[in-house]
Amino acid sequence: MNARLRRMAHTVAAAALLSCAVAAAASGGAEAETITGEVVVLITDHRLAIDDFSSLVVYVEGARLHRRGRLPDDGWITLATQPHEVDLTRYRDGATYELLRGEAPAARYDAAELLVQSMARGVVLAGDAVEVPLEISPARVDIEVLPDRVLQLTFDLVVHDLRDHPGKTWGILLDEVRAANVDAGRLH
């Protein structure tokens, strides 16, 4: 009976140690989630058909980053902001619009998405008001948010002239997403 009680005591002690280890790991994971880095989201326009417009306003509500290793519908971190109206005609030839500055968990990410409404409002040079559809989906890009650096995330939108296709006018697509970690002092 003494041996049986000792085995039972060892089992209870092992279970208690395992419980403590799980609790410590869980708190360590939560602590790791609190380590963040600064993210600056910028928007620019690639110069293809933007010259057809005197204004072309896109409605933007933020951006999302997808955590590397997570399922496609899981692991998104949203960087939300108040809705912004961005006139793409003002941000060509390398000029950028700063959409937001925010914090994101320090981690590796494998995709980014700009959160936009499905239609932009534009005025072509002839003076006609037009609606231009946006076909923006998540872009695969290697991103790392670091606690001691600023991630500069630039969404480069491109306006395409589709008038040579029956029933189409223009469309706005995502040309590319550029990610660069910079020192806070070097950010423009």
mmCIF file of C-alpha atoms in Angstrom:
data_model
loop_
_atom_site.group_PDB
_atom_site.id
_atom_site.type_symbol
_atom_site.label_atom_id
_atom_site.label_comp_id
_atom_site.label_asym_id
_atom_site.label_seq_id
_atom_site.Cartn_x
_atom_site.Cartn_y
_atom_site.Cartn_z
ATOM 1 C CA MET A 1 0.000 0.000 0.000
ATOM 2 C CA ASN A 2 2.889 2.351 0.706
ATOM 3 C CA ALA A 3 4.198 1.878 -2.859
ATOM 4 C CA ARG A 4 0.757 2.561 -4.238
ATOM 5 C CA LEU A 5 0.481 5.848 -2.288
ATOM 6 C CA ARG A 6 3.954 6.887 -3.470
ATOM 7 C CA ARG A 7 3.002 6.249 -7.117
ATOM 8 C CA MET A 8 -0.199 8.222 -6.627
ATOM 9 C CA ALA A 9 1.737 11.093 -4.991
ATOM 10 C CA HIS A 10 4.241 11.067 -7.893
ATOM 11 C CA THR A 11 1.360 11.163 -10.415
ATOM 12 C CA VAL A 12 -0.282 14.077 -8.606
ATOM 13 C CA ALA A 13 3.078 15.907 -8.401
ATOM 14 C CA ALA A 14 3.750 15.287 -12.115
ATOM 15 C CA ALA A 15 0.277 16.569 -13.005
ATOM 16 C CA ALA A 16 0.855 19.689 -10.883
ATOM 17 C CA LEU A 17 4.231 20.333 -12.576
ATOM 18 C CA LEU A 18 2.669 19.852 -16.016
ATOM 19 C CA SER A 19 -0.115 22.268 -15.084
ATOM 20 C CA CYS A 20 2.454 24.860 -13.976
ATOM 21 C CA ALA A 21 4.444 24.380 -17.188
ATOM 22 C CA VAL A 22 1.337 24.858 -19.324
ATOM 23 C CA ALA A 23 0.389 27.991 -17.367
ATOM 24 C CA ALA A 24 3.917 29.389 -17.743
ATOM 25 C CA ALA A 25 3.941 28.689 -21.471
ATOM 26 C CA ALA A 26 0.556 30.320 -21.878
ATOM 27 C CA SER A 27 1.627 33.443 -20.031
ATOM 28 C CA GLY A 28 4.875 33.527 -22.022
ATOM 29 C CA GLY A 29 2.825 33.371 -25.231
ATOM 30 C CA ALA A 30 0.610 36.208 -24.046
ATOM 31 C CA GLU A 31 3.694 38.186 -23.099
ATOM 32 C CA ALA A 32 5.150 37.607 -26.580
ATOM 33 C CA GLU A 33 1.928 38.993 -28.090
ATOM 34 C CA THR A 34 2.466 42.283 -26.237
ATOM 35 C CA ILE A 35 5.793 42.917 -27.997
ATOM 36 C CA THR A 36 4.916 45.175 -30.896
ATOM 37 C CA GLY A 37 6.520 47.188 -33.622
ATOM 38 C CA GLU A 38 5.441 50.341 -35.413
ATOM 39 C CA VAL A 39 3.833 50.041 -38.848
ATOM 40 C CA VAL A 40 3.354 52.924 -41.281
ATOM 41 C CA VAL A 41 0.957 52.234 -44.171
ATOM 42 C CA LEU A 42 1.503 54.295 -47.322
ATOM 43 C CA ILE A 43 -0.433 54.476 -50.607
ATOM 44 C CA THR A 44 0.946 55.522 -53.979
ATOM 45 C CA ASP A 45 -0.193 55.323 -57.585
ATOM 46 C CA HIS A 46 1.596 53.546 -60.382
ATOM 47 C CA ARG A 47 1.454 55.909 -63.361
ATOM 48 C CA LEU A 48 -0.318 53.924 -66.130
ATOM 49 C CA ALA A 49 -3.782 55.443 -66.800
ATOM 50 C CA ILE A 50 -3.971 57.960 -63.973
ATOM 51 C CA ASP A 51 -3.312 60.760 -66.492
ATOM 52 C CA ASP A 52 -6.885 60.203 -67.809
ATOM 53 C CA PHE A 53 -8.272 61.676 -64.545
ATOM 54 C CA SER A 54 -8.440 65.093 -62.914
ATOM 55 C CA SER A 55 -9.386 63.259 -59.675
ATOM 56 C CA LEU A 56 -9.786 59.622 -58.665
ATOM 57 C CA VAL A 57 -10.824 59.089 -55.047
ATOM 58 C CA VAL A 58 -10.421 55.717 -53.319
ATOM 59 C CA TYR A 59 -12.073 55.092 -49.929
ATOM 60 C CA VAL A 60 -9.679 53.299 -47.564
ATOM 61 C CA GLU A 61 -10.366 51.983 -44.037
ATOM 62 C CA GLY A 62 -7.042 50.366 -43.141
ATOM 63 C CA ALA A 63 -4.878 47.378 -43.910
ATOM 64 C CA ARG A 64 -4.432 43.784 -42.755
ATOM 65 C CA LEU A 65 -1.377 41.589 -42.259
ATOM 66 C CA HIS A 66 -1.502 37.782 -42.319
ATOM 67 C CA ARG A 67 0.624 35.891 -39.795
ATOM 68 C CA ARG A 68 3.009 33.433 -41.416
ATOM 69 C CA GLY A 69 2.087 29.789 -40.819
ATOM 70 C CA ARG A 70 -1.596 30.431 -40.118
ATOM 71 C CA LEU A 71 -4.530 29.191 -42.189
ATOM 72 C CA PRO A 72 -5.644 31.582 -44.980
ATOM 73 C CA ASP A 73 -8.782 32.699 -43.103
ATOM 74 C CA ASP A 74 -6.996 32.829 -39.743
ATOM 75 C CA GLY A 75 -4.193 34.959 -38.345
ATOM 76 C CA TRP A 76 -5.101 38.349 -39.807
ATOM 77 C CA ILE A 77 -4.046 41.441 -37.841
ATOM 78 C CA THR A 78 -6.139 44.495 -38.771
ATOM 79 C CA LEU A 79 -4.670 47.981 -38.722
ATOM 80 C CA ALA A 80 -7.838 50.059 -38.796
ATOM 81 C CA THR A 81 -8.249 53.782 -39.154
ATOM 82 C CA GLN A 82 -11.051 56.233 -39.743
ATOM 83 C CA PRO A 83 -12.180 56.046 -43.384
ATOM 84 C CA HIS A 84 -9.953 58.142 -45.638
ATOM 85 C CA GLU A 85 -10.614 59.558 -49.079
ATOM 86 C CA VAL A 86 -7.389 59.286 -51.076
ATOM 87 C CA ASP A 87 -7.190 61.103 -54.424
ATOM 88 C CA LEU A 88 -4.734 58.962 -56.385
ATOM 89 C CA THR A 89 -4.011 61.778 -58.851
ATOM 90 C CA ARG A 90 -2.084 63.533 -56.059
ATOM 91 C CA TYR A 91 0.210 60.559 -55.301
ATOM 92 C CA ARG A 92 2.077 59.657 -58.471
ATOM 93 C CA ASP A 93 5.745 59.577 -59.392
ATOM 94 C CA GLY A 94 6.795 58.278 -55.979
ATOM 95 C CA ALA A 95 4.647 60.604 -53.851
ATOM 96 C CA THR A 96 2.899 58.712 -51.025
ATOM 97 C CA TYR A 97 -0.134 59.204 -48.838
ATOM 98 C CA GLU A 98 0.331 58.176 -45.195
ATOM 99 C CA LEU A 99 -2.815 56.238 -44.359
ATOM 100 C CA LEU A 100 -1.911 55.309 -40.798
ATOM 101 C CA ARG A 101 0.697 54.709 -38.134
ATOM 102 C CA GLY A 102 -0.057 51.876 -35.789
ATOM 103 C CA GLU A 103 1.260 48.982 -33.771
ATOM 104 C CA ALA A 104 1.283 45.310 -34.756
ATOM 105 C CA PRO A 105 2.610 42.258 -32.922
ATOM 106 C CA ALA A 106 6.288 41.715 -33.627
ATOM 107 C CA ALA A 107 6.200 38.667 -35.906
ATOM 108 C CA ARG A 108 6.645 37.416 -39.461
ATOM 109 C CA TYR A 109 3.816 37.907 -41.937
ATOM 110 C CA ASP A 110 3.285 36.501 -45.430
ATOM 111 C CA ALA A 111 0.500 38.649 -46.928
ATOM 112 C CA ALA A 112 -0.939 42.151 -46.801
ATOM 113 C CA GLU A 113 -4.269 43.600 -47.888
ATOM 114 C CA LEU A 114 -5.531 47.144 -48.264
ATOM 115 C CA LEU A 115 -9.078 47.548 -46.919
ATOM 116 C CA VAL A 116 -10.951 49.552 -49.559
ATOM 117 C CA GLN A 117 -14.494 50.055 -50.783
ATOM 118 C CA SER A 118 -15.304 48.293 -54.049
ATOM 119 C CA MET A 119 -15.717 51.479 -56.130
ATOM 120 C CA ALA A 120 -13.677 54.639 -56.542
ATOM 121 C CA ARG A 121 -15.160 57.955 -57.636
ATOM 122 C CA GLY A 122 -13.416 59.798 -60.423
ATOM 123 C CA VAL A 123 -13.609 62.702 -62.835
ATOM 124 C CA VAL A 124 -12.007 62.180 -66.236
ATOM 125 C CA LEU A 125 -10.255 65.049 -68.019
ATOM 126 C CA ALA A 126 -13.329 65.591 -70.256
ATOM 127 C CA GLY A 127 -15.246 66.429 -67.030
ATOM 128 C CA ASP A 128 -17.430 63.306 -66.791
ATOM 129 C CA ALA A 129 -17.918 61.713 -63.368
ATOM 130 C CA VAL A 130 -17.240 57.961 -63.388
ATOM 131 C CA GLU A 131 -17.167 55.067 -60.953
ATOM 132 C CA VAL A 132 -14.105 52.861 -61.172
ATOM 133 C CA PRO A 133 -14.124 49.337 -59.707
ATOM 134 C CA LEU A 134 -11.308 48.226 -57.419
ATOM 135 C CA GLU A 135 -10.126 44.661 -57.723
ATOM 136 C CA ILE A 136 -7.787 44.493 -54.748
ATOM 137 C CA SER A 137 -7.037 41.184 -53.098
ATOM 138 C CA PRO A 138 -4.393 40.161 -50.534
ATOM 139 C CA ALA A 139 -0.841 40.229 -51.865
ATOM 140 C CA ARG A 140 1.813 37.717 -50.899
ATOM 141 C CA VAL A 141 4.760 39.580 -49.442
ATOM 142 C CA ASP A 142 7.480 38.753 -46.913
ATOM 143 C CA ILE A 143 7.022 41.078 -43.931
ATOM 144 C CA GLU A 144 8.648 41.172 -40.520
ATOM 145 C CA VAL A 145 7.481 43.544 -37.804
ATOM 146 C CA LEU A 146 10.410 44.209 -35.464
ATOM 147 C CA PRO A 147 10.145 45.878 -32.035
ATOM 148 C CA ASP A 148 13.086 48.245 -32.640
ATOM 149 C CA ARG A 149 12.338 49.270 -36.253
ATOM 150 C CA VAL A 150 9.509 50.896 -38.209
ATOM 151 C CA LEU A 151 7.881 48.802 -40.910
ATOM 152 C CA GLN A 152 7.081 50.978 -43.909
ATOM 153 C CA LEU A 153 4.386 49.178 -45.935
ATOM 154 C CA THR A 154 3.635 50.768 -49.320
ATOM 155 C CA PHE A 155 0.596 49.740 -51.375
ATOM 156 C CA ASP A 156 1.173 50.711 -55.015
ATOM 157 C CA LEU A 157 -2.176 50.974 -56.819
ATOM 158 C CA VAL A 158 -2.433 51.059 -60.605
ATOM 159 C CA VAL A 159 -5.239 52.391 -62.807
ATOM 160 C CA HIS A 160 -5.782 50.406 -66.011
ATOM 161 C CA ASP A 161 -7.575 51.710 -69.095
ATOM 162 C CA LEU A 162 -9.906 48.854 -70.065
ATOM 163 C CA ARG A 163 -12.009 50.739 -72.631
ATOM 164 C CA ASP A 164 -10.843 48.414 -75.409
ATOM 165 C CA HIS A 165 -12.829 45.623 -73.663
ATOM 166 C CA PRO A 166 -16.605 45.605 -74.301
ATOM 167 C CA GLY A 167 -18.576 47.114 -71.408
ATOM 168 C CA LYS A 168 -15.479 48.197 -69.440
ATOM 169 C CA THR A 169 -13.944 51.563 -68.673
ATOM 170 C CA TRP A 170 -11.135 51.648 -66.092
ATOM 171 C CA GLY A 171 -10.122 49.447 -63.206
ATOM 172 C CA ILE A 172 -7.869 49.839 -60.163
ATOM 173 C CA LEU A 173 -5.587 46.957 -59.241
ATOM 174 C CA LEU A 174 -2.820 46.447 -56.723
ATOM 175 C CA ASP A 175 0.491 46.614 -58.606
ATOM 176 C CA GLU A 176 2.664 45.595 -55.653
ATOM 177 C CA VAL A 177 3.242 45.864 -51.908
ATOM 178 C CA ARG A 178 6.681 46.923 -50.724
ATOM 179 C CA ALA A 179 7.836 46.307 -47.159
ATOM 180 C CA ALA A 180 10.914 47.919 -45.656
ATOM 181 C CA ASN A 181 12.119 48.063 -42.070
ATOM 182 C CA VAL A 182 13.722 51.444 -41.384
ATOM 183 C CA ASP A 183 15.104 53.304 -38.402
ATOM 184 C CA ALA A 184 12.546 55.683 -36.918
ATOM 185 C CA GLY A 185 14.855 58.636 -37.635
ATOM 186 C CA ARG A 186 15.033 57.777 -41.370
ATOM 187 C CA LEU A 187 11.263 57.714 -41.930
ATOM 188 C CA HIS A 188 10.044 60.605 -44.085
#
